[in-house]
Short mmCIF file of C-alpha atoms in Angstrom, two decimals:
data_model
loop_
_atom_site.label_atom_id
_atom_site.label_comp_id
_atom_site.label_asym_id
_atom_site.label_seq_id
_atom_site.Cartn_x
_atom_site.Cartn_y
_atom_site.Cartn_z
CA MET A 1 9.34 45.89 17.90
CA THR A 2 5.89 45.19 17.21
CA ALA A 3 4.46 43.34 14.28
CA THR A 4 3.33 46.21 12.43
CA THR A 5 6.51 48.17 12.68
CA VAL A 6 7.98 45.58 11.47
CA VAL A 7 6.11 45.11 8.67
CA LEU A 8 5.89 48.25 7.59
CA ARG A 9 10.18 48.39 7.44
CA THR A 10 9.94 45.14 5.85
CA GLU A 11 7.68 47.18 2.96
CA ALA A 12 9.76 49.81 2.78
CA ARG A 13 12.28 48.18 2.13
CA LEU A 14 10.92 46.21 -0.33
CA PHE A 15 9.92 48.90 -1.77
CA ALA A 16 12.66 50.71 -2.51
CA ARG A 17 13.97 47.36 -4.06
CA GLU A 18 11.57 48.53 -6.61
CA PRO A 19 13.32 51.10 -8.98
CA GLY A 20 10.56 51.04 -11.26
CA ALA A 21 8.14 52.62 -8.72
CA LEU A 22 10.66 54.73 -7.41
CA PHE A 23 11.55 56.69 -10.12
CA TRP A 24 8.08 56.90 -11.09
CA ILE A 25 6.78 57.85 -8.43
CA VAL A 26 9.39 60.15 -6.72
CA ALA A 27 11.83 61.01 -9.55
CA PHE A 28 9.20 61.53 -12.54
CA PRO A 29 7.08 63.67 -11.66
CA ALA A 30 10.07 66.43 -10.44
CA LEU A 31 12.08 65.31 -13.90
CA LEU A 32 9.11 66.17 -16.23
CA LEU A 33 8.58 70.10 -13.72
CA THR A 34 12.33 70.02 -15.12
CA ALA A 35 12.47 69.41 -18.38
CA LEU A 36 9.43 71.75 -18.93
CA GLY A 37 11.23 74.12 -16.87
CA LEU A 38 13.87 74.46 -18.85
CA VAL A 39 11.74 75.50 -22.19
CA PRO A 40 12.10 79.53 -22.35
CA ALA A 41 8.62 80.12 -23.25
CA PHE A 42 7.37 78.24 -20.21
CA ARG A 43 9.43 80.84 -17.78
CA GLU A 44 7.62 83.64 -19.35
CA VAL A 45 4.28 85.26 -17.83
CA ASP A 46 1.38 84.72 -20.14
CA GLU A 47 -1.18 86.87 -19.70
CA GLU A 48 -3.88 84.87 -21.07
CA LEU A 49 -2.58 82.65 -17.91
CA ASP A 50 -3.98 85.85 -15.53
CA GLY A 51 -0.14 86.85 -15.36
CA LEU A 52 1.04 82.85 -14.92
CA ARG A 53 3.87 81.07 -16.37
CA VAL A 54 3.47 77.70 -17.74
CA VAL A 55 5.99 76.01 -15.25
CA ASP A 56 3.92 77.81 -12.39
CA LEU A 57 1.07 75.96 -13.27
CA TYR A 58 2.89 72.55 -13.82
CA VAL A 59 3.78 72.36 -10.04
CA PRO A 60 0.41 70.96 -8.91
CA ILE A 61 -0.14 68.63 -12.06
CA ALA A 62 3.13 67.15 -11.04
CA VAL A 63 2.17 66.85 -7.49
CA LEU A 64 -1.40 64.75 -9.06
CA LEU A 65 0.54 62.83 -11.15
CA ALA A 66 3.16 61.62 -8.13
CA MET A 67 -0.55 60.32 -6.38
CA ILE A 68 -1.57 59.08 -9.95
CA MET A 69 1.76 56.92 -9.85
CA ALA A 70 1.46 55.87 -6.47
CA GLY A 71 -2.57 55.06 -6.14
CA VAL A 72 -3.47 53.65 -9.66
CA GLN A 73 0.00 52.48 -11.15
CA SER A 74 2.00 51.10 -8.41
CA MET A 75 0.10 49.87 -5.30
CA PRO A 76 -3.00 47.82 -6.74
CA VAL A 77 -0.34 45.66 -8.74
CA VAL A 78 1.57 45.37 -5.47
CA LEU A 79 -1.79 44.56 -3.29
CA SER A 80 -3.62 42.67 -6.01
CA GLY A 81 -0.08 40.62 -6.59
CA TYR A 82 -0.04 39.49 -3.29
CA ARG A 83 -3.09 38.37 -2.96
CA GLU A 84 -2.74 36.58 -6.00
CA ARG A 85 0.24 34.65 -5.21
CA GLY A 86 -1.31 33.90 -1.37
CA ILE A 87 0.97 36.27 0.96
CA LEU A 88 -2.11 38.02 2.43
CA ARG A 89 -3.33 34.47 3.36
CA ARG A 90 -0.47 33.51 4.24
CA LEU A 91 -0.36 35.99 6.43
CA SER A 92 -3.54 35.64 8.36
CA ALA A 93 -2.19 32.34 9.68
CA THR A 94 -0.06 34.43 11.92
CA PRO A 95 -0.85 36.49 14.56
CA ALA A 96 -0.59 39.71 12.72
CA ARG A 97 -3.25 39.95 10.86
CA PRO A 98 -3.51 40.79 6.59
CA SER A 99 -3.94 44.81 7.24
CA SER A 100 -1.70 45.52 8.83
CA LEU A 101 0.22 44.85 5.31
CA LEU A 102 -2.12 46.37 3.57
CA ALA A 103 -1.71 50.03 6.09
CA ALA A 104 1.96 49.30 5.69
CA GLN A 105 1.89 49.44 1.49
CA LEU A 106 -1.07 52.51 2.00
CA ALA A 107 2.09 54.08 4.69
CA VAL A 108 4.98 53.61 1.95
CA HIS A 109 3.37 54.54 -0.78
CA GLY A 110 2.08 58.11 0.95
CA GLY A 111 5.46 58.46 2.16
CA ALA A 112 6.43 58.07 -1.31
CA VAL A 113 3.88 60.52 -2.46
CA LEU A 114 4.92 62.89 0.26
CA VAL A 115 8.92 62.50 -0.65
CA ALA A 116 7.70 63.38 -4.57
CA VAL A 117 4.95 66.67 -3.72
CA ALA A 118 8.41 67.85 -1.32
CA LEU A 119 11.37 66.84 -4.32
CA THR A 120 8.98 68.95 -7.03
CA LEU A 121 7.59 71.86 -5.07
CA ALA A 122 11.52 72.08 -3.83
CA VAL A 123 12.78 72.13 -7.74
CA GLY A 124 9.71 74.12 -9.06
CA TRP A 125 10.75 77.07 -5.74
CA LEU A 126 14.52 76.73 -6.18
CA ALA A 127 14.99 76.15 -10.29
CA PHE A 128 12.19 78.15 -11.34
CA ASP A 129 11.10 80.49 -8.44
CA VAL A 130 7.87 79.09 -8.10
CA GLU A 131 6.57 80.19 -5.32
CA PRO A 132 5.73 76.50 -3.66
CA ALA A 133 1.87 77.91 -1.74
CA GLY A 134 0.78 81.15 -1.20
CA GLN A 135 -2.07 79.68 1.31
CA PRO A 136 0.40 76.79 2.89
CA VAL A 137 -2.44 75.28 5.48
CA GLY A 138 -4.81 75.34 2.55
CA TYR A 139 -2.04 73.58 -0.15
CA GLY A 140 -0.99 71.18 2.46
CA LEU A 141 -4.64 70.27 3.24
CA ALA A 142 -5.53 70.08 -0.46
CA VAL A 143 -2.03 67.47 -1.15
CA LEU A 144 -3.32 65.26 1.47
CA LEU A 145 -6.64 65.25 0.67
CA ALA A 146 -5.85 64.30 -3.48
CA ALA A 147 -3.25 62.00 -1.80
CA PHE A 148 -5.97 60.23 0.49
CA THR A 149 -8.33 59.89 -2.52
CA SER A 150 -5.66 58.67 -4.99
CA LEU A 151 -4.71 55.67 -2.76
CA ALA A 152 -8.21 54.83 -2.08
CA LEU A 153 -8.84 54.22 -5.80
CA GLY A 154 -5.62 52.37 -5.36
CA GLY A 155 -7.42 50.39 -2.99
CA MET A 156 -10.39 49.94 -5.25
CA ILE A 157 -7.96 48.92 -7.88
CA ALA A 158 -6.69 45.89 -5.50
CA ALA A 159 -10.41 45.05 -4.77
CA LEU A 160 -11.90 44.84 -8.09
CA THR A 161 -8.80 42.52 -9.58
CA PRO A 162 -8.10 39.01 -8.90
CA SER A 163 -4.26 39.46 -10.17
CA ALA A 164 -1.45 41.41 -10.53
CA LYS A 165 -1.95 41.48 -13.90
CA ALA A 166 -6.10 42.43 -14.02
CA ALA A 167 -4.20 45.07 -11.34
CA GLN A 168 -1.76 46.56 -14.36
CA THR A 169 -4.82 46.58 -16.88
CA LEU A 170 -7.08 47.94 -15.46
CA GLY A 171 -4.97 50.35 -13.45
CA LEU A 172 -3.83 51.37 -17.23
CA VAL A 173 -7.69 52.55 -18.21
CA ILE A 174 -7.93 54.51 -15.31
CA PHE A 175 -4.36 56.47 -15.58
CA PHE A 176 -5.13 58.50 -18.95
CA PRO A 177 -8.14 59.89 -17.73
CA ALA A 178 -6.79 60.10 -14.74
CA MET A 179 -4.00 62.35 -15.89
CA PHE A 180 -6.03 63.92 -18.67
CA SER A 181 -8.68 65.33 -15.42
CA ALA A 182 -5.43 66.33 -13.60
CA GLY A 183 -4.38 68.85 -16.07
CA VAL A 184 -1.25 67.32 -17.35
CA TYR A 185 -2.16 67.57 -21.33
CA VAL A 186 -3.75 70.90 -20.54
CA PRO A 187 -3.95 72.55 -17.14
CA VAL A 188 -7.44 72.63 -15.73
CA SER A 189 -7.78 75.78 -15.25
CA THR A 190 -7.20 77.07 -18.87
CA MET A 191 -9.74 73.74 -20.10
CA PRO A 192 -12.46 76.25 -21.64
CA GLY A 193 -16.16 76.21 -19.88
CA LEU A 194 -18.15 73.01 -20.04
CA LEU A 195 -14.95 70.91 -20.05
CA GLY A 196 -13.40 72.93 -17.58
CA ASP A 197 -16.51 72.35 -15.22
CA VAL A 198 -17.11 68.79 -15.65
CA VAL A 199 -13.31 67.78 -14.93
CA GLU A 200 -13.92 69.68 -12.09
CA LEU A 201 -15.89 67.53 -10.85
CA THR A 202 -13.83 64.40 -11.72
CA PRO A 203 -11.35 63.80 -8.01
CA PHE A 204 -7.92 64.50 -9.77
CA GLY A 205 -10.16 67.85 -11.79
CA ALA A 206 -11.22 68.89 -8.49
CA SER A 207 -7.59 68.07 -6.87
CA ALA A 208 -6.37 70.27 -8.79
CA ALA A 209 -8.24 73.15 -9.09
CA ALA A 210 -8.37 73.40 -5.10
CA LEU A 211 -4.00 72.76 -5.31
CA ASP A 212 -4.06 76.07 -7.75
CA ARG A 213 -6.56 77.97 -5.56
CA ALA A 214 -3.84 77.26 -2.35
CA ALA A 215 -0.83 77.99 -4.36
CA ALA A 216 -2.19 81.34 -5.48
CA GLY A 217 -2.86 82.40 -1.86
CA ASN A 218 -6.46 81.36 -1.19
CA TRP A 219 -8.01 78.98 0.07
CA PRO A 220 -9.36 75.85 -1.88
CA HIS A 221 -13.73 76.13 -2.48
CA GLY A 222 -15.71 74.10 -0.73
CA LEU A 223 -16.81 72.69 -3.80
CA ASP A 224 -13.30 71.19 -5.04
CA VAL A 225 -12.60 70.10 -1.60
CA ALA A 226 -15.83 68.30 -0.88
CA VAL A 227 -15.76 66.80 -4.73
CA THR A 228 -12.22 65.06 -4.01
CA GLY A 229 -13.21 63.73 -0.51
CA VAL A 230 -16.54 62.12 -1.65
CA TRP A 231 -14.36 60.25 -4.66
CA GLY A 232 -11.62 59.58 -1.95
CA LEU A 233 -14.61 57.82 0.33
CA LEU A 234 -16.88 56.52 -2.58
CA PHE A 235 -13.42 54.81 -3.65
CA LEU A 236 -12.90 53.92 0.41
CA GLY A 237 -16.29 52.49 0.40
CA VAL A 238 -15.89 50.16 -3.02
CA ALA A 239 -12.55 48.57 -1.75
CA ALA A 240 -13.40 48.08 2.04
CA ARG A 241 -16.53 46.77 0.50
CA TRP A 242 -15.39 44.34 -2.35
CA PHE A 243 -11.40 43.86 -1.31
CA ARG A 244 -10.88 40.05 -0.52
CA TRP A 245 -7.33 38.36 1.38
CA GLU A 246 -7.51 35.26 -0.76
CA MET B 1 -4.56 13.10 24.94
CA ALA B 2 -6.26 14.32 21.95
CA ILE B 3 -4.70 18.17 20.99
CA ILE B 4 -7.20 18.35 17.62
CA GLU B 5 -10.33 16.81 17.76
CA VAL B 6 -12.64 17.01 14.34
CA ALA B 7 -16.40 16.07 14.53
CA GLY B 8 -19.16 16.22 11.98
CA LEU B 9 -17.25 18.76 9.35
CA ARG B 10 -18.98 20.00 6.64
CA LYS B 11 -18.04 22.69 4.05
CA ALA B 12 -20.13 23.35 0.89
CA TYR B 13 -18.82 25.56 -2.07
CA GLY B 14 -21.68 26.64 -3.54
CA GLY B 15 -24.26 23.97 -2.54
CA ARG B 16 -21.58 20.91 -3.66
CA PRO B 17 -20.18 19.66 -0.25
CA VAL B 18 -16.36 19.26 -0.58
CA VAL B 19 -16.53 17.95 3.20
CA ASP B 20 -19.01 15.74 4.07
CA GLY B 21 -18.90 14.80 7.74
CA VAL B 22 -15.69 14.47 8.59
CA SER B 23 -14.52 13.41 12.33
CA PHE B 24 -11.09 12.59 13.09
CA SER B 25 -8.72 13.41 16.40
CA VAL B 26 -5.24 13.25 16.52
CA ASP B 27 -3.33 12.66 19.95
CA ASP B 28 -0.29 15.08 21.32
CA GLY B 29 2.75 14.61 19.54
CA GLU B 30 1.87 12.26 16.73
CA ILE B 31 2.05 12.52 12.58
CA PHE B 32 -1.14 12.09 11.55
CA GLY B 33 -1.81 12.21 7.88
CA ILE B 34 -4.86 13.06 5.29
CA LEU B 35 -4.53 11.15 2.74
CA GLY B 36 -6.81 11.11 -0.76
CA PRO B 37 -6.94 12.21 -3.92
CA ASN B 38 -6.85 15.21 -5.63
CA GLY B 39 -10.33 17.08 -4.37
CA ALA B 40 -11.32 14.68 -1.75
CA GLY B 41 -11.31 17.68 0.91
CA LYS B 42 -7.65 17.39 2.69
CA THR B 43 -6.84 20.95 2.32
CA THR B 44 -10.58 22.39 3.18
CA THR B 45 -10.31 20.09 6.10
CA VAL B 46 -7.10 20.86 7.14
CA GLU B 47 -8.00 24.68 6.68
CA CYS B 48 -10.93 24.67 9.01
CA VAL B 49 -8.38 23.64 11.42
CA SER B 50 -6.46 25.68 11.17
CA GLY B 51 -8.99 29.08 11.24
CA LEU B 52 -8.41 29.95 7.22
CA ARG B 53 -11.97 28.69 6.78
CA VAL B 54 -15.60 28.66 8.90
CA ALA B 55 -16.88 25.05 8.28
CA ASP B 56 -20.70 24.98 7.62
CA GLU B 57 -21.02 22.71 10.59
CA GLY B 58 -19.34 20.73 13.05
CA ARG B 59 -16.86 20.98 15.94
CA VAL B 60 -13.26 21.79 15.54
CA ARG B 61 -10.75 21.81 18.87
CA VAL B 62 -7.41 22.70 18.30
CA ALA B 63 -5.26 22.06 22.13
CA GLY B 64 -9.21 23.80 23.17
CA LEU B 65 -9.48 26.16 20.92
CA ASP B 66 -12.27 27.31 18.65
CA PRO B 67 -10.40 28.10 15.11
CA VAL B 68 -12.87 30.10 14.25
CA ALA B 69 -14.45 32.40 17.83
CA GLU B 70 -10.21 32.04 19.30
CA ARG B 71 -8.21 32.47 15.66
CA GLU B 72 -5.62 34.94 17.53
CA ALA B 73 -5.05 32.54 20.23
CA LEU B 74 -5.16 29.96 17.82
CA THR B 75 -2.53 31.20 15.53
CA ARG B 76 -0.04 31.32 18.39
CA VAL B 77 -0.53 27.30 18.81
CA VAL B 78 -0.65 26.19 14.76
CA GLY B 79 1.93 27.07 12.32
CA VAL B 80 1.16 26.37 8.85
CA GLN B 81 2.68 25.73 5.24
CA LEU B 82 0.12 26.15 2.82
CA GLN B 83 -0.02 25.41 -0.41
CA ARG B 84 0.48 28.27 -3.60
CA SER B 85 1.20 30.81 -0.89
CA GLU B 86 4.47 32.25 -1.30
CA VAL B 87 6.20 35.50 0.91
CA GLN B 88 7.69 38.75 -0.79
CA GLU B 89 9.96 37.90 -4.07
CA LYS B 90 12.22 40.59 -3.17
CA LEU B 91 12.15 39.53 0.94
CA THR B 92 15.66 37.61 1.70
CA VAL B 93 15.11 34.73 3.91
CA ARG B 94 16.73 36.05 6.44
CA GLU B 95 14.04 39.38 5.96
CA ALA B 96 11.40 36.54 6.06
CA LEU B 97 12.30 34.65 8.47
CA GLU B 98 13.03 38.26 11.04
CA LEU B 99 9.34 39.36 9.68
CA TYR B 100 7.45 36.29 10.90
CA ALA B 101 9.56 36.00 14.14
CA ALA B 102 7.95 39.16 15.17
CA PHE B 103 4.55 37.87 14.78
CA TYR B 104 4.95 35.73 17.96
CA GLU B 105 5.68 36.93 21.63
CA ARG B 106 8.67 33.59 21.88
CA PRO B 107 9.94 32.77 18.17
CA ALA B 108 12.18 30.17 17.70
CA ASP B 109 15.54 31.10 17.27
CA TRP B 110 15.48 31.70 13.05
CA ARG B 111 19.78 31.10 13.04
CA GLU B 112 18.74 27.27 14.33
CA LEU B 113 16.03 26.72 12.25
CA VAL B 114 18.19 27.71 9.01
CA GLU B 115 20.95 25.88 9.93
CA GLU B 116 18.42 22.37 10.60
CA LEU B 117 17.22 23.53 6.76
CA GLY B 118 19.86 23.68 5.90
CA LEU B 119 19.59 26.90 4.13
CA ALA B 120 22.12 28.41 6.15
CA ASP B 121 24.09 29.38 3.09
CA ARG B 122 21.36 31.06 1.66
CA ILE B 123 19.60 33.63 3.67
CA GLY B 124 20.66 36.29 2.18
CA ALA B 125 19.03 34.78 -1.64
CA ARG B 126 16.08 36.68 -2.19
CA PHE B 127 12.92 34.15 -2.53
CA GLY B 128 12.06 34.54 -5.94
CA LYS B 129 15.52 32.91 -6.91
CA LEU B 130 15.25 30.19 -4.26
CA SER B 131 14.87 26.77 -5.49
CA GLY B 132 11.56 24.92 -5.34
CA GLY B 133 13.08 22.61 -2.42
CA GLN B 134 14.67 25.62 -1.02
CA ARG B 135 10.80 27.46 -0.80
CA GLN B 136 9.92 24.34 0.89
CA ARG B 137 12.49 24.31 3.40
CA LEU B 138 12.12 28.40 4.12
CA PHE B 139 7.92 27.47 4.33
CA ILE B 140 8.99 25.13 6.79
CA ALA B 141 10.80 27.32 8.70
CA LEU B 142 8.04 29.66 8.85
CA ALA B 143 5.54 27.14 10.06
CA LEU B 144 8.40 26.38 12.83
CA ILE B 145 9.22 29.73 14.21
CA GLY B 146 6.42 30.71 16.24
CA ARG B 147 7.03 27.01 18.49
CA PRO B 148 3.64 26.34 17.71
CA ARG B 149 2.36 22.95 19.09
CA VAL B 150 0.57 20.94 16.20
CA VAL B 151 2.39 22.04 12.61
CA VAL B 152 -0.16 21.47 9.62
CA LEU B 153 2.09 20.82 6.74
CA ASP B 154 -0.22 20.98 3.23
CA GLU B 155 1.62 18.59 0.03
CA LEU B 156 4.77 19.37 1.98
CA THR B 157 7.05 17.29 -0.79
CA THR B 158 5.15 17.92 -3.86
CA GLY B 159 7.92 19.10 -5.93
CA LEU B 160 10.70 17.70 -4.44
CA ASP B 161 13.12 15.12 -6.06
CA PRO B 162 13.83 12.01 -4.12
CA ARG B 163 17.06 13.67 -2.22
CA GLY B 164 14.93 16.11 -1.27
CA ARG B 165 12.13 14.04 0.34
CA ARG B 166 14.01 12.15 2.09
CA ASN B 167 15.61 15.12 3.90
CA THR B 168 12.47 16.45 4.71
CA TRP B 169 11.09 13.60 5.76
CA ARG B 170 13.93 13.39 8.39
CA LEU B 171 13.19 16.40 9.32
CA ILE B 172 9.57 16.13 10.48
CA GLU B 173 10.55 13.27 12.47
CA ARG B 174 12.22 15.81 13.93
CA VAL B 175 10.21 18.50 14.39
CA ARG B 176 8.23 15.27 15.92
CA ASP B 177 9.84 14.24 18.22
CA SER B 178 10.63 17.66 19.79
CA GLY B 179 7.41 17.29 21.39
CA VAL B 180 5.10 18.85 18.04
CA THR B 181 1.89 17.50 16.68
CA VAL B 182 1.77 16.99 12.70
CA VAL B 183 -0.96 16.69 10.61
CA LEU B 184 0.39 16.35 6.84
CA VAL B 185 -1.48 16.10 3.75
CA THR B 186 -0.09 14.83 1.59
CA HIS B 187 -1.30 11.70 -1.71
CA PHE B 188 2.06 10.34 -1.46
CA MET B 189 1.56 6.64 -0.09
CA GLU B 190 5.24 6.44 0.43
CA GLU B 191 5.57 9.73 2.81
CA ALA B 192 2.42 8.59 5.14
CA ARG B 193 3.83 4.98 5.77
CA HIS B 194 7.24 6.20 6.26
CA LEU B 195 6.22 8.84 8.27
CA CYS B 196 2.77 8.89 10.07
CA ASP B 197 1.55 7.48 13.00
CA ARG B 198 -1.79 6.94 12.43
CA VAL B 199 -3.66 8.10 8.43
CA ALA B 200 -7.12 9.49 7.96
CA LEU B 201 -8.54 8.49 4.02
CA ILE B 202 -10.42 10.84 2.16
CA ASP B 203 -12.54 10.42 -0.34
CA GLY B 204 -15.42 12.51 -1.71
CA GLY B 205 -15.39 14.29 1.35
CA ARG B 206 -15.75 11.56 3.62
CA ILE B 207 -13.09 9.70 5.72
CA THR B 208 -12.92 6.16 4.27
CA ALA B 209 -10.71 5.14 6.72
CA LEU B 210 -8.56 5.19 9.48
CA ASP B 211 -5.76 3.02 10.83
CA THR B 212 -2.04 2.66 11.29
CA PRO B 213 -0.04 2.60 7.83
CA VAL B 214 0.39 -1.45 8.41
CA GLY B 215 -3.14 -1.43 9.63
CA LEU B 216 -4.73 0.16 6.13
CA ILE B 217 -2.95 -2.25 4.30
CA GLY B 218 -3.96 -5.09 6.25
CA ARG B 219 -7.06 -4.20 5.90
CA ALA B 220 -7.46 -3.96 1.87
CA ALA B 221 -8.61 -7.25 0.58
CA GLY B 222 -5.68 -8.91 -1.26
CA SER B 223 -3.38 -7.18 1.43
CA THR B 224 -0.90 -10.34 0.79
CA VAL B 225 0.38 -11.11 -2.69
CA MET B 226 2.22 -13.95 -3.62
CA SER B 227 3.78 -15.47 -7.06
CA PHE B 228 5.41 -18.81 -8.45
CA VAL B 229 6.34 -20.60 -11.25
CA PRO B 230 4.53 -24.02 -10.91
CA SER B 231 6.65 -26.76 -12.01
CA GLY B 232 3.37 -28.05 -13.65
CA PRO B 233 -0.31 -27.33 -14.80
CA LEU B 234 -2.43 -25.46 -11.92
CA PRO B 235 -6.19 -24.69 -12.80
CA GLU B 236 -6.64 -20.81 -12.43
CA GLY B 237 -10.27 -22.18 -11.24
CA GLU B 238 -8.65 -23.65 -8.27
CA LEU B 239 -6.59 -21.12 -6.67
CA ALA B 240 -9.42 -18.35 -6.99
CA ALA B 241 -11.63 -20.66 -4.96
CA LEU B 242 -9.13 -20.85 -2.45
CA PRO B 243 -10.25 -19.10 0.78
CA GLY B 244 -9.34 -15.18 0.90
CA ALA B 245 -8.15 -14.79 -2.87
CA THR B 246 -9.09 -11.95 -4.10
CA ASP B 247 -7.84 -12.06 -8.09
CA VAL B 248 -5.53 -14.53 -9.97
CA ALA B 249 -3.43 -13.98 -12.62
CA ARG B 250 -0.95 -15.64 -15.08
CA LYS B 251 1.44 -14.23 -17.00
CA ASP B 252 4.72 -15.62 -19.07
CA GLY B 253 4.06 -19.12 -17.05
CA ARG B 254 4.01 -17.44 -13.49
CA VAL B 255 1.12 -17.43 -11.18
CA THR B 256 0.10 -13.87 -8.83
CA VAL B 257 -2.34 -14.51 -6.74
CA ARG B 258 -3.92 -12.13 -4.46
CA GLY B 259 -5.08 -12.65 -0.78
CA SER B 260 -4.12 -13.22 2.88
CA GLU B 261 -1.78 -15.71 4.42
CA GLU B 262 -4.22 -17.86 4.68
CA THR B 263 -4.80 -17.61 1.04
CA VAL B 264 -0.99 -18.42 1.04
CA ASN B 265 -1.52 -21.33 3.15
CA ALA B 266 -3.61 -22.39 1.42
CA ALA B 267 -2.33 -22.16 -2.15
CA MET B 268 1.19 -23.98 -0.49
CA ALA B 269 -1.13 -27.36 0.36
CA LEU B 270 -2.88 -27.12 -3.01
CA ILE B 271 0.52 -27.65 -4.60
CA ALA B 272 2.30 -30.18 -2.45
CA ARG B 273 -1.64 -32.17 -2.98
CA ARG B 274 -0.85 -31.73 -6.93
CA GLY B 275 2.65 -32.89 -6.43
CA LEU B 276 3.76 -29.48 -7.62
CA THR B 277 6.02 -27.44 -6.82
CA ALA B 278 6.07 -23.12 -6.84
CA GLY B 279 8.95 -22.11 -7.76
CA ARG B 280 10.95 -18.77 -7.69
CA LEU B 281 8.53 -18.35 -4.80
CA ARG B 282 7.86 -14.61 -3.17
CA VAL B 283 4.86 -14.02 -1.09
CA GLU B 284 4.93 -9.60 -0.25
CA SER B 285 2.54 -7.31 1.57
CA ALA B 286 0.99 -5.34 -0.37
CA SER B 287 1.75 -1.79 -0.89
CA LEU B 288 -0.06 1.63 1.12
CA ASP B 289 -0.82 2.31 -2.82
CA ASP B 290 -2.79 -1.21 -2.93
CA ALA B 291 -4.37 0.10 0.23
CA TYR B 292 -5.17 3.34 -0.84
CA LEU B 293 -6.53 2.09 -4.49
CA ASP B 294 -8.18 -0.38 -2.69
CA LEU B 295 -10.25 2.41 -0.23
CA THR B 296 -10.92 4.96 -2.39
CA GLU B 297 -13.10 5.36 -5.07
CA GLY B 298 -11.90 8.10 -6.89
CA ASP B 299 -9.78 7.16 -10.01
CA ARG B 300 -11.41 3.64 -10.95
CA PRO B 301 -12.99 3.03 -14.56
#
């Protein structure tokens, strides 16, 4: 087995030993959707929501919530902690590059997000008859793009914070605006005029709009895709510029 | 034959020189000690040797490799135990060893390593649950797992109890006996005296002395210490005037003279001339501690 494979297997194993991360990333979004879906009124068609139900709107929101948990709450704390404890430094004294650990963390968190997305879509579909995605290819691309941007944001947080504690604090500062812009409190498509327009310029707001469009059977708007992608590249650029191995 | 060559090494942080022109070479199969007060530049020096830092100036070769330009190749030759660097908290001893073994083409058998290091009953334990001594032993195992030709051990026994330290020393000797060159950074004189073939004393970023431990002790002024209770009055001035005497002290009737072997002989002659005897006479070599204090400036008032 190559070094990269062993690092990946090791990080996956370690991730599985973190019940907190597993719960908040993989289980919580689906549980939130279940809780909302169990409210009878949320399962009724609402004319003000263009004939959709509240539970329909919350499927993409739960999907984004998994990404926020992974990218903002979990991964940067792990990475900054690895740096703080000299784990990356120790690794740089071996033939394995510390970047392999970074890549493994991205892969593990990305994998957890995809499991969470699948679980959320399955719960919505099987329990509450939410059509998984009217435009599956568009939906899939929007999911991948949003996952990329949220993990790039996590990389940026890890790059800007010297310790696990600092990463946790900065993560928390970003967590609430991220949740708001993803529509956890008020779905983005129901936000009034100007607020909605502004939120659609944020990474998670644009992702939410793209997912909504794809769920309804259309291709995401180019603008939403571009906004998410540009944010993602920006985060990645900051992460690459300021990330330190020790 | 030298396996490590360092010439004119310099490194500054923020304009402040930390390593300021260090040169030494380490022979194949040696245990080479780097000794000095905190902040003397010991760690920075070995970090430059292990390729973890880029020197501002100077030439470093380890087994013929440039640690910066040929870092990849260097990591296969050098094993390190670093200060303040851990492995993932929830990784077990066995998983850590398997992980690090996977980085090398021909790794050592980790089962033998844990056996030798007395970690065999802890292989299922997570890193976070290990005691300080067990962690250190794991770090030694990780430094050795790639079958390196050189191991760099930075403050290996700091935080260990005397028994743990002794066990670690025996282990280092076995490592050397297997043909591995050991570079040992320490601030324990006893450790350097016990283990090292040669010791470099670093102070203020420079090497202030480089010798065998015995040579270092002999080099320091006042390397021989005699003490006795004279049977009658003996003026301190006459003792202080003896050849090679560096210090004379009197406490509770007991006189202590520091100097060389020549001083001891002259003192005995003086006592005899005066018709006195030296009661409870003791003659000792100064310890490496004394040599260290004499040869480093750092902690002087």
